[in-house]
PDB file of C-alpha atoms in Angstrom:
ATOM      1  CA  GLN Q   1     -21.930-261.055  11.023  1.00 63.00           C
ATOM      2  CA  PRO Q   2     -24.281-258.680  12.932  1.00 71.00           C
ATOM      3  CA  THR Q   3     -27.925-260.107  13.859  1.00 74.00           C
ATOM      4  CA  VAL Q   4     -31.153-258.541  14.532  1.00 77.00           C
ATOM      5  CA  GLU Q   5     -30.119-258.995  18.319  1.00 78.00           C
ATOM      6  CA  ASP Q   6     -27.052-256.271  17.430  1.00 80.00           C
ATOM      7  CA  ALA Q   7     -30.171-253.406  16.291  1.00 81.00           C
ATOM      8  CA  THR Q   8     -29.351-250.409  18.037  1.00 83.00           C
ATOM      9  CA  LYS Q   9     -25.827-251.355  19.400  1.00 86.00           C
ATOM     10  CA  PHE Q  10     -22.910-249.506  18.109  1.00 90.00           C
ATOM     11  CA  ILE Q  11     -19.359-251.362  16.475  1.00 88.00           C
ATOM     12  CA  MET Q  12     -16.753-249.718  17.778  1.00 92.00           C
ATOM     13  CA  VAL Q  13     -12.763-250.293  16.446  1.00 93.00           C
ATOM     14  CA  ALA Q  14     -10.026-249.071  18.076  1.00 94.00           C
ATOM     15  CA  TYR Q  15      -6.617-249.376  15.974  1.00 91.00           C
ATOM     16  CA  LYS Q  16      -2.938-247.946  15.819  1.00 92.00           C
ATOM     17  CA  PRO Q  17      -1.046-247.961  12.907  1.00 90.00           C
ATOM     18  CA  ILE Q  18       2.287-249.512  13.091  1.00 93.00           C
ATOM     19  CA  LEU Q  19       4.881-249.496  10.302  1.00 91.00           C
ATOM     20  CA  SER Q  20       7.331-252.597   9.894  1.00 92.00           C
ATOM     21  CA  SER Q  21      10.294-250.597  11.577  1.00 93.00           C
ATOM     22  CA  GLY Q  22       7.960-250.144  14.855  1.00 92.00           C
ATOM     23  CA  GLN Q  23       7.791-246.801  14.996  1.00 93.00           C
ATOM     24  CA  THR Q  24       4.046-246.017  15.962  1.00 93.00           C
ATOM     25  CA  GLY Q  25       1.076-243.475  14.274  1.00 92.00           C
ATOM     26  CA  VAL Q  26      -1.412-241.831  16.264  1.00 93.00           C
ATOM     27  CA  GLY Q  27      -4.445-244.371  17.695  1.00 92.00           C
ATOM     28  CA  ARG Q  28      -7.570-243.838  15.768  1.00 93.00           C
ATOM     29  CA  ILE Q  29     -10.954-244.841  17.038  1.00 94.00           C
ATOM     30  CA  SER Q  30     -14.074-245.383  15.136  1.00 92.00           C
ATOM     31  CA  VAL Q  31     -17.600-245.894  15.768  1.00 93.00           C
ATOM     32  CA  VAL Q  32     -20.473-247.272  13.502  1.00 88.00           C
ATOM     33  CA  GLY Q  33     -24.091-246.904  14.829  1.00 86.00           C
ATOM     34  CA  PRO Q  34     -26.800-247.396  15.951  1.00 87.00           C
ATOM     35  CA  LEU Q  35     -27.384-250.727  13.384  1.00 85.00           C
ATOM     36  CA  ALA Q  36     -30.595-251.000  12.092  1.00 85.00           C
ATOM     37  CA  ILE Q  37     -33.006-253.780  11.166  1.00 85.00           C
ATOM     38  CA  PRO Q  38     -32.356-253.985   7.200  1.00 86.00           C
ATOM     39  CA  PRO Q  39     -35.568-252.646   5.594  1.00 89.00           C
ATOM     40  CA  ASN Q  40     -36.070-256.256   3.754  1.00 90.00           C
ATOM     41  CA  VAL Q  41     -36.692-258.007   6.719  1.00 90.00           C
ATOM     42  CA  ILE Q  42     -38.870-255.236   8.453  1.00 91.00           C
ATOM     43  CA  GLN Q  43     -40.952-255.153   5.209  1.00 94.00           C
ATOM     44  CA  ALA Q  44     -41.306-258.662   5.328  1.00 93.00           C
ATOM     45  CA  VAL Q  45     -42.360-258.455   8.902  1.00 92.00           C
ATOM     46  CA  GLU Q  46     -44.788-255.962   8.216  1.00 94.00           C
ATOM     47  CA  ARG Q  47     -46.370-257.982   5.852  1.00 95.00           C
ATOM     48  CA  TYR Q  48     -46.711-261.081   7.756  1.00 94.00           C
ATOM     49  CA  ILE Q  49     -48.219-259.079  11.073  1.00 93.00           C
ATOM     50  CA  GLN Q  50     -50.747-257.713   8.192  1.00 95.00           C
ATOM     51  CA  ASN Q  51     -52.008-260.577   6.909  1.00 95.00           C
ATOM     52  CA  ASP Q  52     -52.267-261.830  10.884  1.00 94.00           C
ATOM     53  CA  MET Q  53     -49.829-265.539   9.853  1.00 95.00           C
ATOM     54  CA  ALA Q  54     -46.548-266.484   9.074  1.00 95.00           C
ATOM     55  CA  SER Q  55     -45.021-269.937   7.957  1.00 93.00           C
ATOM     56  CA  PHE Q  56     -41.513-270.683   7.500  1.00 94.00           C
ATOM     57  CA  GLN Q  57     -40.442-274.626   6.776  1.00 92.00           C
ATOM     58  CA  ILE Q  58     -36.944-274.805   8.308  1.00 92.00           C
ATOM     59  CA  ALA Q  59     -34.719-277.634   9.057  1.00 91.00           C
ATOM     60  CA  GLN Q  60     -34.714-278.288  13.116  1.00 91.00           C
ATOM     61  CA  LEU Q  61     -31.660-279.499  14.867  1.00 91.00           C
ATOM     62  CA  HIS Q  62     -30.722-281.466  17.648  1.00 86.00           C
ATOM     63  CA  ASN Q  63     -30.937-280.042  20.903  1.00 76.00           C
ATOM     64  CA  HIS Q  64     -27.115-281.353  21.868  1.00 76.00           C
ATOM     65  CA  SER Q  65     -25.502-281.467  18.612  1.00 78.00           C
ATOM     66  CA  ASN Q  66     -25.811-279.366  15.316  1.00 76.00           C
ATOM     67  CA  LYS Q  67     -26.945-282.503  13.315  1.00 86.00           C
ATOM     68  CA  ILE Q  68     -29.995-282.041  11.429  1.00 87.00           C
ATOM     69  CA  LEU Q  69     -32.729-284.169  12.725  1.00 86.00           C
ATOM     70  CA  THR Q  70     -35.358-283.139   9.821  1.00 84.00           C
ATOM     71  CA  ASN Q  71     -36.027-280.586   6.865  1.00 85.00           C
ATOM     72  CA  ASP Q  72     -39.612-281.491   7.478  1.00 84.00           C
ATOM     73  CA  ARG Q  73     -40.829-278.615  10.152  1.00 89.00           C
ATOM     74  CA  ARG Q  74     -42.772-275.398  10.089  1.00 91.00           C
ATOM     75  CA  ILE Q  75     -43.153-272.934  11.942  1.00 91.00           C
ATOM     76  CA  ILE Q  76     -46.448-270.995  12.066  1.00 91.00           C
ATOM     77  CA  ALA Q  77     -47.045-268.068  13.622  1.00 91.00           C
ATOM     78  CA  THR Q  78     -50.287-265.549  14.287  1.00 91.00           C
ATOM     79  CA  SER Q  79     -50.870-262.821  16.563  1.00 88.00           C
ATOM     80  CA  ASP Q  80     -52.334-265.232  18.696  1.00 89.00           C
ATOM     81  CA  LYS Q  81     -50.059-268.495  19.239  1.00 88.00           C
ATOM     82  CA  VAL Q  82     -47.076-269.937  17.629  1.00 89.00           C
ATOM     83  CA  LYS Q  83     -46.720-273.416  16.452  1.00 88.00           C
ATOM     84  CA  ILE Q  84     -44.472-276.124  15.272  1.00 89.00           C
ATOM     85  CA  THR Q  85     -45.578-278.854  13.096  1.00 89.00           C
ATOM     86  CA  ASN Q  86     -44.265-280.765  10.251  1.00 86.00           C
ATOM     87  CA  ALA Q  87     -44.289-279.229   6.854  1.00 80.00           C
ATOM     88  CA  SER Q  88     -47.872-280.717   6.134  1.00 80.00           C
ATOM     89  CA  GLY Q  89     -49.129-279.166   9.148  1.00 76.00           C
ATOM     90  CA  LYS Q  90     -50.917-282.528  10.112  1.00 76.00           C
ATOM     91  CA  LYS Q  91     -48.708-283.045  12.784  1.00 74.00           C
ATOM     92  CA  GLU Q  92     -48.342-280.863  15.791  1.00 77.00           C
ATOM     93  CA  GLU Q  93     -45.463-281.113  17.747  1.00 78.00           C
ATOM     94  CA  ARG Q  94     -46.047-278.037  19.924  1.00 80.00           C
ATOM     95  CA  LYS Q  95     -47.719-274.724  19.953  1.00 80.00           C
ATOM     96  CA  ASP Q  96     -48.152-271.890  22.798  1.00 80.00           C
ATOM     97  CA  LYS Q  97     -50.291-268.802  22.859  1.00 81.00           C
ATOM     98  CA  TYR Q  98     -46.812-266.648  23.912  1.00 79.00           C
ATOM     99  CA  THR Q  99     -48.544-266.815  27.291  1.00 75.00           C
ATOM    100  CA  GLY Q 100     -46.242-269.165  29.296  1.00 72.00           C
ATOM    101  CA  VAL Q 101     -42.774-269.568  28.810  1.00 71.00           C
ATOM    102  CA  PHE Q 102     -41.966-268.065  25.241  1.00 80.00           C
ATOM    103  CA  ALA Q 103     -38.568-267.132  23.695  1.00 84.00           C
ATOM    104  CA  VAL Q 104     -36.880-266.508  20.803  1.00 87.00           C
ATOM    105  CA  GLY Q 105     -33.317-265.764  19.797  1.00 84.00           C
ATOM    106  CA  THR Q 106     -30.363-266.283  17.840  1.00 84.00           C
ATOM    107  CA  VAL Q 107     -26.880-268.176  18.449  1.00 81.00           C
ATOM    108  CA  ARG Q 108     -23.470-266.430  18.675  1.00 75.00           C
ATOM    109  CA  MET Q 109     -21.263-268.818  17.497  1.00 79.00           C
ATOM    110  CA  GLU Q 110     -24.377-270.681  15.212  1.00 85.00           C
ATOM    111  CA  PRO Q 111     -24.987-267.858  12.850  1.00 83.00           C
ATOM    112  CA  LEU Q 112     -27.506-269.463  10.890  1.00 89.00           C
ATOM    113  CA  ASN Q 113     -28.905-270.956  14.076  1.00 89.00           C
ATOM    114  CA  LEU Q 114     -32.056-269.888  16.361  1.00 90.00           C
ATOM    115  CA  ILE Q 115     -33.622-271.208  18.959  1.00 89.00           C
ATOM    116  CA  VAL Q 116     -37.467-271.115  20.217  1.00 89.00           C
ATOM    117  CA  ARG Q 117     -38.658-272.135  23.360  1.00 87.00           C
ATOM    118  CA  LEU Q 118     -42.640-272.927  23.767  1.00 85.00           C
ATOM    119  CA  GLY Q 119     -44.529-274.035  26.643  1.00 78.00           C
ATOM    120  CA  GLN Q 120     -47.019-273.054  29.782  1.00 70.00           C
ATOM    121  CA  THR Q 121     -44.591-272.734  32.169  1.00 70.00           C
ATOM    122  CA  LYS Q 122     -40.980-273.165  32.558  1.00 70.00           C
ATOM    123  CA  GLU Q 123     -40.940-277.144  33.799  1.00 72.00           C
ATOM    124  CA  LYS Q 124     -43.249-277.778  30.744  1.00 73.00           C
ATOM    125  CA  SER Q 125     -41.507-275.903  28.213  1.00 77.00           C
ATOM    126  CA  GLY Q 126     -39.541-277.412  24.567  1.00 81.00           C
ATOM    127  CA  THR Q 127     -36.843-276.000  23.109  1.00 86.00           C
ATOM    128  CA  TYR Q 128     -36.790-276.074  19.605  1.00 88.00           C
ATOM    129  CA  ARG Q 129     -32.966-275.765  17.678  1.00 91.00           C
ATOM    130  CA  PHE Q 130     -33.170-274.849  14.047  1.00 92.00           C
ATOM    131  CA  GLN Q 131     -31.120-273.793  10.970  1.00 92.00           C
ATOM    132  CA  CYS Q 132     -32.052-271.091   8.630  1.00 92.00           C
ATOM    133  CA  GLU Q 133     -30.961-271.503   5.037  1.00 92.00           C
ATOM    134  CA  SER Q 134     -29.497-267.561   5.664  1.00 91.00           C
ATOM    135  CA  SER Q 135     -29.091-264.890   7.742  1.00 88.00           C
ATOM    136  CA  LEU Q 136     -32.165-263.170   5.818  1.00 90.00           C
ATOM    137  CA  GLN Q 137     -34.076-265.874   7.268  1.00 93.00           C
ATOM    138  CA  ARG Q 138     -33.414-266.383  10.760  1.00 91.00           C
ATOM    139  CA  ASP Q 139     -33.593-262.501  11.397  1.00 91.00           C
ATOM    140  CA  ILE Q 140     -37.279-262.455   9.482  1.00 92.00           C
ATOM    141  CA  ILE Q 141     -38.122-265.675  11.728  1.00 92.00           C
ATOM    142  CA  VAL Q 142     -36.672-263.994  14.920  1.00 91.00           C
ATOM    143  CA  THR Q 143     -37.910-260.612  14.465  1.00 91.00           C
ATOM    144  CA  THR Q 144     -41.554-261.787  13.194  1.00 91.00           C
ATOM    145  CA  LEU Q 145     -42.137-263.833  16.073  1.00 91.00           C
ATOM    146  CA  ARG Q 146     -41.266-261.700  18.813  1.00 89.00           C
ATOM    147  CA  ALA Q 147     -43.550-258.826  16.607  1.00 89.00           C
ATOM    148  CA  PHE Q 148     -46.723-261.426  17.344  1.00 88.00           C
ATOM    149  CA  ALA Q 149     -45.225-261.636  20.872  1.00 87.00           C
ATOM    150  CA  THR Q 150     -45.575-258.703  22.065  1.00 85.00           C
ATOM    151  CA  GLN Q 151     -48.271-257.409  19.866  1.00 82.00           C
ATOM    152  CA  HIS Q 152     -50.443-260.736  22.037  1.00 80.00           C
ATOM    153  CA  ARG Q 153     -49.083-259.401  25.054  1.00 73.00           C
ATOM    154  CA  THR Q 154     -49.748-255.774  24.566  1.00 74.00           C
ATOM    155  CA  GLY Q 155     -53.676-256.489  23.080  1.00 63.00           C
TER     156      GLY Q 155
END
């Protein structure tokens, strides 16, 4: 299943029909693309950018296994910073002003998982693994965080 990581890429399929008798037909190649970010993802991200705030409740995974640590995490992002808190917002886990080590991405072999890395330096960064409820939620979170980080860096 494509993710936002696949936007602007192409899918190419090559095949050669073979009859049960072993006779082969003419090979074919089909190319589709470029892949685009779905309109509903773009619309959701645009709303968050206009409001200068996004908040996502999400399950946090253990960093070395795919076991859920807690369903009580919230990722809160603005054009200035991203922070991870508990769902009530009272306990702040970590925050970053997009100035240090900031990265967000999907996990190829785990289609509903994403990784967020926050910190001022590589040595002091924290890596968080999350499990999304759907591929739509995953794509909206990844695209929103990247958009806010880009907005922060470019002013």
